[in-house]
């Protein structure tokens, strides 16, 4: 079998050369794209500490309209009502509140570790005992089996309370909280000379422009006339391909240079400070949306804050005195030993609405990328999860979940569905691992070509939620 030669490109782009008989060596570079643009994607938007359950959901189950979201915490995404699916009545598994006696950890640890894995925590480390849904989807959907993009915003615990994503048993994936490091990795700039980074970031460049010196070097190697002709023909074909890619609307794995410059200018020592929470979050969302749209990955997650933590919100009309965790308990102390915070319910609603605005930004970015007859959002499932439901009670019941995008028509849209039909959530008939199964099938994951039927801890209920399917 004939060997192929490669030139180095930007952003991990591999420039394969025709086999040149005159050369007896081979060059390698990193694989170009992890996923095929146009495929289905899974994106996790993860918030900590629970929500104000009194204001989070619409008033009544049924078709969603912009009007039905008015006055709720989800009002900022009212314009996307026709693309939303809000399932209600699910409970987390393994269960909280000591309901599953053999599962270690307090309710914060369980909310962080169980939510994307549906696995119990290891009693020695309190890390989850299995892979998370985002990493599982990435392994199945990314062409190279590469990991999901895993991001965070703000300060977080370095232990089990700071991790939601897992590549396997007891193997947490530490999220990247610095958007400039995220962007450099995505662009293939990590470890490059600063001059090269500046050259690439300053302007969009043709693949051939970036490998011009190597083409010249090859031409100087006393190639045969046949090989020289092959090289010229190959260069012409790459130029034609680049022009065709632009004409076909394929998305470049790069942000606008001005936005990239803003990200580069961030002080790395301040990225976890509360006052940077919004700025860093928007940057991470822009990068995540672009990575999903251009095919750098088919799965990703963004984690806001930390379990049993979170910032003190002092922006966009909020001027809180206590951090998110304290407010989730309505108390001036993290251990709930202080005094009640006056007006904390309204403050929690403000926080929920603010996160809905950030979720809206992510949807806006994904919807801005055209793809086929629709948008990248249409081909995605963008799922808003939370560590808990009612934060004050550390509740694992009646989970707040919002899904945007129909994953290419697989999921129902424009509906608020009460899965338990008004029953008390204590009936616990809808374990959340079945939602994870539904999402995996929605984005095209399979088990040796067959639909996924099981995910999470052995012995859990199997199968999708048929109520959520289009």
Coordinates of C-alpha atoms in Angstrom, one line a residue:
X1 CA 0.0 0.0 0.0
X2 CA 1.4 3.4 -1.0
X3 CA 2.3 5.8 1.7
X4 CA 1.0 9.4 1.7
X5 CA 2.8 12.6 2.5
X6 CA 1.4 15.4 4.6
X7 CA 2.1 19.1 5.0
X8 CA 1.3 21.1 8.1
X9 CA -1.7 23.4 8.1
X10 CA -3.4 25.7 10.7
X11 CA -6.1 24.6 13.1
X12 CA -5.0 21.0 12.8
X13 CA -5.8 20.9 9.1
X14 CA -4.1 18.0 7.4
X15 CA -2.9 18.7 3.8
X16 CA -2.4 15.3 2.2
X17 CA -0.1 15.1 -0.7
X18 CA -0.2 12.7 -3.6
X19 CA 2.3 9.9 -3.3
X20 CA 5.6 11.2 -4.7
X21 CA 7.9 8.4 -5.9
X22 CA 10.9 10.8 -5.5
X23 CA 10.5 10.9 -1.7
X24 CA 10.8 8.0 0.6
X25 CA 9.5 9.6 3.8
X26 CA 6.3 10.6 5.4
X27 CA 5.1 13.5 7.6
X28 CA 2.3 13.4 10.1
X29 CA 0.2 16.1 11.8
X30 CA -2.8 16.2 14.0
X31 CA -6.1 15.0 12.5
X32 CA -8.2 17.9 11.0
X33 CA -11.7 17.7 12.3
X34 CA -13.2 15.6 15.1
X35 CA -16.7 15.6 13.6
X36 CA -18.5 16.0 10.3
X37 CA -20.2 19.4 9.9
X38 CA -23.9 18.8 9.4
X39 CA -24.1 15.9 11.9
X40 CA -26.1 16.0 15.1
X41 CA -24.7 17.5 18.2
X42 CA -25.2 17.4 22.0
X43 CA -24.5 20.5 24.1
X44 CA -24.9 20.6 27.9
X45 CA -25.5 23.9 29.7
X46 CA -25.1 23.2 33.4
X47 CA -26.1 25.4 36.3
X48 CA -25.5 24.7 40.0
X49 CA -27.4 25.0 43.3
X50 CA -31.0 24.5 42.0
X51 CA -33.6 27.0 40.9
X52 CA -36.6 28.9 42.3
X53 CA -39.2 26.2 41.4
X54 CA -42.1 28.6 42.0
X55 CA -41.1 30.7 39.0
X56 CA -39.1 28.5 36.7
X57 CA -41.7 26.5 34.8
X58 CA -44.7 27.7 32.7
X59 CA -48.1 27.7 34.4
X60 CA -49.6 24.7 32.5
X61 CA -48.4 21.8 30.4
X62 CA -49.1 21.8 26.7
X63 CA -47.9 23.7 23.5
X64 CA -45.4 26.4 24.2
X65 CA -45.8 29.9 23.1
X66 CA -43.9 33.1 23.8
X67 CA -46.8 34.1 26.0
X68 CA -46.7 31.0 28.1
X69 CA -43.1 31.8 29.1
X70 CA -43.9 35.4 30.1
X71 CA -43.4 36.0 33.8
X72 CA -41.3 32.9 34.3
X73 CA -37.6 32.5 34.8
X74 CA -37.5 31.3 31.2
X75 CA -38.9 34.5 29.7
X76 CA -35.6 35.4 28.1
X77 CA -35.9 32.4 25.8
X78 CA -39.5 33.1 24.9
X79 CA -38.6 33.8 21.2
X80 CA -37.4 30.2 21.0
X81 CA -40.7 28.7 22.3
X82 CA -41.3 26.8 19.1
X83 CA -37.9 25.1 19.4
X84 CA -38.1 24.2 23.1
X85 CA -39.0 21.0 24.8
X86 CA -39.5 21.2 28.6
X87 CA -40.0 17.8 30.2
X88 CA -41.1 17.9 33.9
X89 CA -41.5 15.2 36.6
X90 CA -38.2 13.4 36.3
X91 CA -36.2 12.4 39.3
X92 CA -32.5 11.9 39.5
X93 CA -30.9 8.4 39.7
X94 CA -29.2 7.2 41.7
X95 CA -31.5 9.0 44.1
X96 CA -30.7 11.7 46.7
X97 CA -31.8 12.1 50.3
X98 CA -30.3 8.7 51.1
X99 CA -33.1 7.0 49.2
X100 CA -30.5 4.7 47.6
X101 CA -28.7 3.6 50.7
X102 CA -25.6 2.2 48.9
X103 CA -24.8 5.5 47.2
X104 CA -22.2 7.6 49.0
X105 CA -21.9 11.4 49.1
X106 CA -24.1 14.3 50.2
X107 CA -26.8 15.7 48.0
X108 CA -24.5 18.3 46.4
X109 CA -21.9 15.6 45.5
X110 CA -24.7 13.5 44.0
X111 CA -26.2 16.3 42.1
X112 CA -22.9 17.0 40.4
X113 CA -21.7 13.5 39.9
X114 CA -25.0 11.7 39.1
X115 CA -26.6 14.2 36.7
X116 CA -24.7 13.4 33.5
X117 CA -23.6 9.9 34.4
X118 CA -26.6 8.3 36.2
X119 CA -23.9 6.4 38.1
X120 CA -23.2 6.2 41.9
X121 CA -20.2 7.9 43.4
X122 CA -17.0 6.0 44.4
X123 CA -17.0 5.8 48.2
X124 CA -13.3 6.6 48.3
X125 CA -13.1 9.6 46.0
X126 CA -16.8 10.7 45.6
X127 CA -16.2 10.8 41.8
X128 CA -18.7 9.1 39.5
X129 CA -18.2 5.5 38.6
X130 CA -19.0 5.9 34.9
X131 CA -18.8 8.0 31.8
X132 CA -20.9 11.1 31.4
X133 CA -23.4 11.6 28.5
X134 CA -21.3 14.3 26.8
X135 CA -18.2 12.2 26.7
X136 CA -20.1 9.1 25.6
X137 CA -21.6 11.1 22.7
X138 CA -18.2 12.5 21.7
X139 CA -16.7 9.0 21.7
X140 CA -19.5 7.8 19.4
X141 CA -19.9 10.8 17.1
X142 CA -16.4 12.3 16.8
X143 CA -14.6 10.9 13.9
X144 CA -11.4 10.3 15.9
X145 CA -13.3 9.3 19.1
X146 CA -11.9 12.4 20.7
X147 CA -13.3 14.0 23.9
X148 CA -16.1 16.5 24.3
X149 CA -15.2 20.1 24.7
X150 CA -15.5 20.7 28.5
X151 CA -15.6 24.3 29.7
X152 CA -16.3 26.1 33.0
X153 CA -17.1 29.6 34.1
X154 CA -15.9 31.2 37.3
X155 CA -14.4 29.7 40.5
X156 CA -15.1 26.1 41.2
X157 CA -14.1 23.4 43.7
X158 CA -11.2 21.3 42.6
X159 CA -12.8 18.2 44.0
X160 CA -16.0 16.3 43.1
X161 CA -18.0 19.4 43.5
X162 CA -16.3 21.0 40.6
X163 CA -16.8 18.3 38.0
X164 CA -19.7 17.2 35.9
X165 CA -18.0 15.4 33.0
X166 CA -16.4 12.0 33.2
X167 CA -14.4 10.0 30.6
X168 CA -14.9 6.8 32.6
X169 CA -15.1 5.2 36.1
X170 CA -13.5 7.6 38.6
X171 CA -12.0 9.7 35.8
X172 CA -13.3 13.3 35.9
X173 CA -12.6 15.6 33.0
X174 CA -11.4 18.9 34.4
X175 CA -13.1 21.7 32.5
X176 CA -11.1 24.6 31.0
X177 CA -12.0 27.9 32.5
X178 CA -9.7 30.2 30.5
X179 CA -11.3 31.1 27.1
X180 CA -7.9 32.0 25.6
X181 CA -6.5 28.6 26.4
X182 CA -9.7 27.0 25.1
X183 CA -9.4 29.0 21.8
X184 CA -5.7 28.3 21.4
X185 CA -6.3 24.5 21.7
X186 CA -9.1 24.7 19.3
X187 CA -7.1 26.6 16.7
X188 CA -4.1 24.2 17.1
X189 CA -2.0 27.1 18.5
X190 CA -0.9 25.4 21.7
X191 CA 2.8 25.2 21.9
X192 CA 3.4 27.2 18.7
X193 CA 5.9 30.1 18.5
X194 CA 4.3 33.4 19.4
X195 CA 5.1 34.9 16.0
X196 CA 3.2 32.0 14.3
X197 CA 0.2 32.5 16.6
X198 CA 0.1 36.2 15.8
X199 CA 0.3 35.4 12.1
X200 CA -2.6 33.0 12.2
X201 CA -4.8 35.0 14.6
X202 CA -4.3 38.2 12.6
X203 CA -5.9 37.1 9.4
X204 CA -7.7 34.2 7.9
X205 CA -5.3 32.3 5.8
X206 CA -5.5 29.8 3.0
X207 CA -4.1 26.4 3.8
X208 CA -1.6 26.8 1.0
X209 CA -0.5 30.1 2.3
X210 CA 0.3 28.4 5.6
X211 CA 2.3 25.6 4.0
X212 CA 3.9 27.7 1.3
X213 CA 7.4 27.3 2.7
X214 CA 7.0 23.5 2.8
X215 CA 5.7 23.4 -0.8
X216 CA 8.8 25.4 -1.8
X217 CA 11.0 23.0 0.1
X218 CA 9.4 20.0 -1.7
X219 CA 9.8 21.6 -5.1
X220 CA 13.5 22.1 -4.4
X221 CA 14.2 18.4 -3.8
X222 CA 15.0 17.5 -7.3
X223 CA 11.6 16.0 -8.0
X224 CA 11.0 14.1 -11.2
X225 CA 8.9 15.9 -13.8
X226 CA 5.9 13.6 -13.1
X227 CA 6.1 14.4 -9.3
X228 CA 6.4 18.1 -9.9
X229 CA 3.3 18.0 -12.1
X230 CA 1.5 16.1 -9.4
X231 CA 2.4 18.7 -6.8
X232 CA 1.2 21.6 -8.9
X233 CA -2.1 19.7 -9.7
X234 CA -2.6 19.0 -6.0
X235 CA -2.1 22.7 -5.1
X236 CA -4.6 23.7 -7.7
X237 CA -7.1 21.1 -6.3
X238 CA -6.7 22.5 -2.8
X239 CA -7.4 26.0 -4.0
X240 CA -10.5 24.8 -5.8
X241 CA -11.6 23.0 -2.6
X242 CA -11.1 26.1 -0.5
X243 CA -13.2 28.2 -2.9
X244 CA -15.9 25.5 -2.9
X245 CA -15.9 25.3 0.9
X246 CA -16.7 29.0 1.1
X247 CA -19.3 28.7 -1.6
X248 CA -20.9 25.8 0.2
X249 CA -21.2 27.7 3.4
X250 CA -18.9 25.4 5.5
X251 CA -18.0 27.1 8.8
X252 CA -14.5 28.1 9.6
X253 CA -13.0 27.0 12.9
X254 CA -12.1 30.6 13.9
X255 CA -13.8 33.5 15.5
X256 CA -13.9 37.0 14.1
X257 CA -10.4 38.5 14.6
X258 CA -11.7 41.3 16.8
X259 CA -13.5 38.8 19.1
X260 CA -10.4 36.6 19.2
X261 CA -8.3 39.6 20.2
X262 CA -10.7 40.3 23.1
X263 CA -10.3 36.8 24.3
X264 CA -6.5 36.9 24.0
X265 CA -6.5 40.1 26.0
X266 CA -8.1 38.5 29.1
X267 CA -5.9 38.6 32.2
X268 CA -5.4 34.9 33.0
X269 CA -5.2 35.8 36.7
X270 CA -8.7 37.1 36.7
X271 CA -10.7 34.5 34.8
X272 CA -12.1 33.0 38.0
X273 CA -13.1 36.2 39.7
X274 CA -16.7 37.0 40.2
X275 CA -16.5 40.3 38.3
X276 CA -15.4 38.4 35.2
X277 CA -18.2 35.8 35.4
X278 CA -20.4 37.3 32.6
X279 CA -17.5 38.3 30.3
X280 CA -15.8 34.9 30.6
X281 CA -19.1 33.1 30.2
X282 CA -19.9 34.8 26.9
X283 CA -16.5 34.2 25.5
X284 CA -16.8 30.5 26.4
X285 CA -20.2 30.3 24.8
X286 CA -18.9 31.9 21.6
X287 CA -16.1 29.4 21.4
X288 CA -18.3 26.4 22.3
X289 CA -20.9 27.4 19.6
X290 CA -18.2 27.9 17.0
X291 CA -16.5 24.6 17.8
X292 CA -19.8 22.7 17.5
X293 CA -20.8 24.5 14.3
X294 CA -17.5 24.0 12.5
X295 CA -17.2 20.3 13.3
X296 CA -14.3 20.5 15.8
X297 CA -16.5 18.3 18.1
X298 CA -20.0 16.9 18.2
X299 CA -20.4 17.3 22.0
X300 CA -19.6 19.8 24.6
X301 CA -20.5 21.1 28.0
X302 CA -20.3 24.4 29.9
X303 CA -20.5 24.4 33.7
X304 CA -21.4 27.7 35.4
X305 CA -19.9 27.9 38.9
X306 CA -19.6 25.0 41.3
X307 CA -21.7 22.7 43.3
X308 CA -22.2 24.2 46.8
X309 CA -20.6 27.5 45.6
X310 CA -21.2 30.1 42.9
X311 CA -20.5 33.8 42.5
X312 CA -22.0 36.8 44.2
X313 CA -24.1 38.3 41.4
X314 CA -23.4 42.0 41.2
X315 CA -24.2 42.8 37.5
X316 CA -27.1 43.3 35.1
X317 CA -29.3 44.8 37.7
X318 CA -28.4 42.4 40.5
X319 CA -26.5 43.6 43.6
X320 CA -26.5 40.6 45.9
X321 CA -24.6 40.4 49.2
X322 CA -24.4 36.6 49.4
X323 CA -23.2 34.0 46.9
X324 CA -25.4 31.6 45.0
X325 CA -25.1 28.7 47.4
X326 CA -26.1 30.8 50.4
X327 CA -29.1 32.2 48.5
X328 CA -30.2 28.8 47.4
X329 CA -30.7 28.1 51.1
X330 CA -31.9 31.6 51.8
X331 CA -29.3 31.8 54.6
X332 CA -26.4 34.0 55.4
X333 CA -24.2 31.0 56.1
X334 CA -23.1 28.1 53.8
X335 CA -23.9 25.6 56.5
X336 CA -27.4 27.1 57.0
X337 CA -26.6 28.2 60.5
X338 CA -27.1 31.9 59.9
X339 CA -30.1 34.1 59.4
X340 CA -32.6 34.1 56.6
X341 CA -31.8 36.5 53.7
X342 CA -34.7 38.8 53.1
X343 CA -36.1 38.6 49.6
X344 CA -34.0 35.6 48.6
X345 CA -36.7 34.0 46.5
X346 CA -36.7 37.0 44.2
X347 CA -32.9 36.9 44.1
X348 CA -33.0 33.3 43.0
X349 CA -35.4 34.2 40.2
X350 CA -33.1 36.9 39.1
X351 CA -30.2 34.4 38.9
X352 CA -32.4 31.9 37.0
X353 CA -33.5 34.6 34.5
X354 CA -29.9 35.7 34.1
X355 CA -28.8 32.2 33.3
X356 CA -31.7 32.0 30.8
X357 CA -30.2 35.0 29.1
X358 CA -26.9 33.2 28.8
X359 CA -28.6 30.2 27.5
X360 CA -30.3 32.5 25.0
X361 CA -26.9 33.7 23.9
X362 CA -25.8 30.2 23.2
X363 CA -29.0 29.5 21.2
X364 CA -28.5 32.7 19.3
X365 CA -25.0 31.7 18.3
X366 CA -25.9 28.2 17.2
X367 CA -28.9 29.5 15.3
X368 CA -26.7 32.0 13.5
X369 CA -24.8 29.2 11.7
X370 CA -26.8 28.1 8.6
X371 CA -26.7 24.4 7.8
X372 CA -28.7 22.8 5.0
X373 CA -32.3 23.9 5.2
X374 CA -31.9 25.0 8.8
X375 CA -29.3 25.9 11.4
X376 CA -26.8 24.2 13.6
X377 CA -29.3 24.7 16.5
X378 CA -31.9 22.7 14.5
X379 CA -29.4 19.8 14.3
X380 CA -28.5 19.9 18.0
X381 CA -29.9 19.0 21.4
X382 CA -28.9 21.9 23.7
X383 CA -29.8 20.7 27.2
X384 CA -30.0 22.9 30.3
X385 CA -29.4 20.8 33.4
X386 CA -29.1 21.7 37.0
X387 CA -27.3 20.2 39.9
X388 CA -30.6 20.2 42.0
X389 CA -34.2 21.2 41.6
X390 CA -35.1 23.1 44.8
X391 CA -31.7 24.1 46.2
X392 CA -33.0 24.8 49.7
X393 CA -34.1 21.2 50.1
X394 CA -31.3 19.7 48.0
X395 CA -34.0 18.1 46.1
X396 CA -33.5 15.4 43.4
X397 CA -37.2 15.4 42.5
X398 CA -38.9 17.2 39.7
X399 CA -35.7 18.2 37.9
X400 CA -35.6 21.5 36.0
X401 CA -34.6 20.6 32.4
X402 CA -34.9 22.6 29.1
X403 CA -34.0 21.2 25.7
X404 CA -33.6 23.5 22.7
X405 CA -33.2 22.2 19.1
X406 CA -34.9 19.1 17.8
X407 CA -31.7 17.1 16.9
X408 CA -32.6 17.0 13.3
X409 CA -36.3 16.3 13.9
X410 CA -35.9 13.5 16.4
X411 CA -37.2 15.4 19.4
X412 CA -40.6 17.0 19.9
X413 CA -40.4 20.8 20.0
X414 CA -42.7 23.6 21.2
X415 CA -44.0 21.6 24.1
X416 CA -44.0 21.7 27.9
X417 CA -44.7 18.0 28.9
X418 CA -45.7 16.9 32.4
X419 CA -44.4 13.3 32.4
X420 CA -46.1 12.4 35.6
X421 CA -49.5 14.0 34.7
X422 CA -49.8 16.2 37.8
X423 CA -49.0 13.4 40.3
X424 CA -46.8 14.1 43.3
X425 CA -43.2 13.9 42.3
X426 CA -42.7 11.4 45.0
X427 CA -44.2 8.8 42.7
X428 CA -40.8 8.7 41.1
X429 CA -41.8 6.9 37.9
X430 CA -39.5 8.8 35.5
X431 CA -35.8 8.3 36.2
X432 CA -33.5 10.8 34.5
X433 CA -31.2 8.2 33.0
X434 CA -34.0 7.6 30.5
X435 CA -33.6 11.2 29.4
X436 CA -29.9 10.6 28.9
X437 CA -30.8 7.6 26.7
X438 CA -33.2 9.7 24.7
X439 CA -30.6 12.4 24.1
X440 CA -28.0 9.9 23.0
X441 CA -30.4 8.3 20.5
X442 CA -31.5 11.8 19.4
X443 CA -28.0 12.8 18.3
X444 CA -27.3 9.5 16.5
X445 CA -25.4 7.4 19.0
X446 CA -25.8 3.6 18.6
X447 CA -24.7 0.4 20.3
X448 CA -23.2 -1.6 17.5
X449 CA -25.7 -0.1 15.1
X450 CA -28.7 -0.5 17.4
X451 CA -30.4 2.2 19.4
X452 CA -29.0 2.9 22.9
X453 CA -31.3 1.3 25.5
X454 CA -29.2 1.5 28.7
X455 CA -27.1 4.2 30.2
X456 CA -25.9 4.7 33.7
X457 CA -25.9 2.4 36.7
X458 CA -26.7 -1.3 36.1
X459 CA -30.2 -2.2 37.1
X460 CA -31.8 1.2 36.2
X461 CA -34.9 1.3 34.1
X462 CA -34.1 1.1 30.4
X463 CA -35.4 2.8 27.2
X464 CA -36.3 6.3 25.9
X465 CA -39.0 8.6 26.9
X466 CA -41.4 8.1 24.0
X467 CA -43.3 11.2 25.2
X468 CA -40.3 13.4 24.0
X469 CA -40.0 12.1 20.5
X470 CA -41.3 13.9 17.5

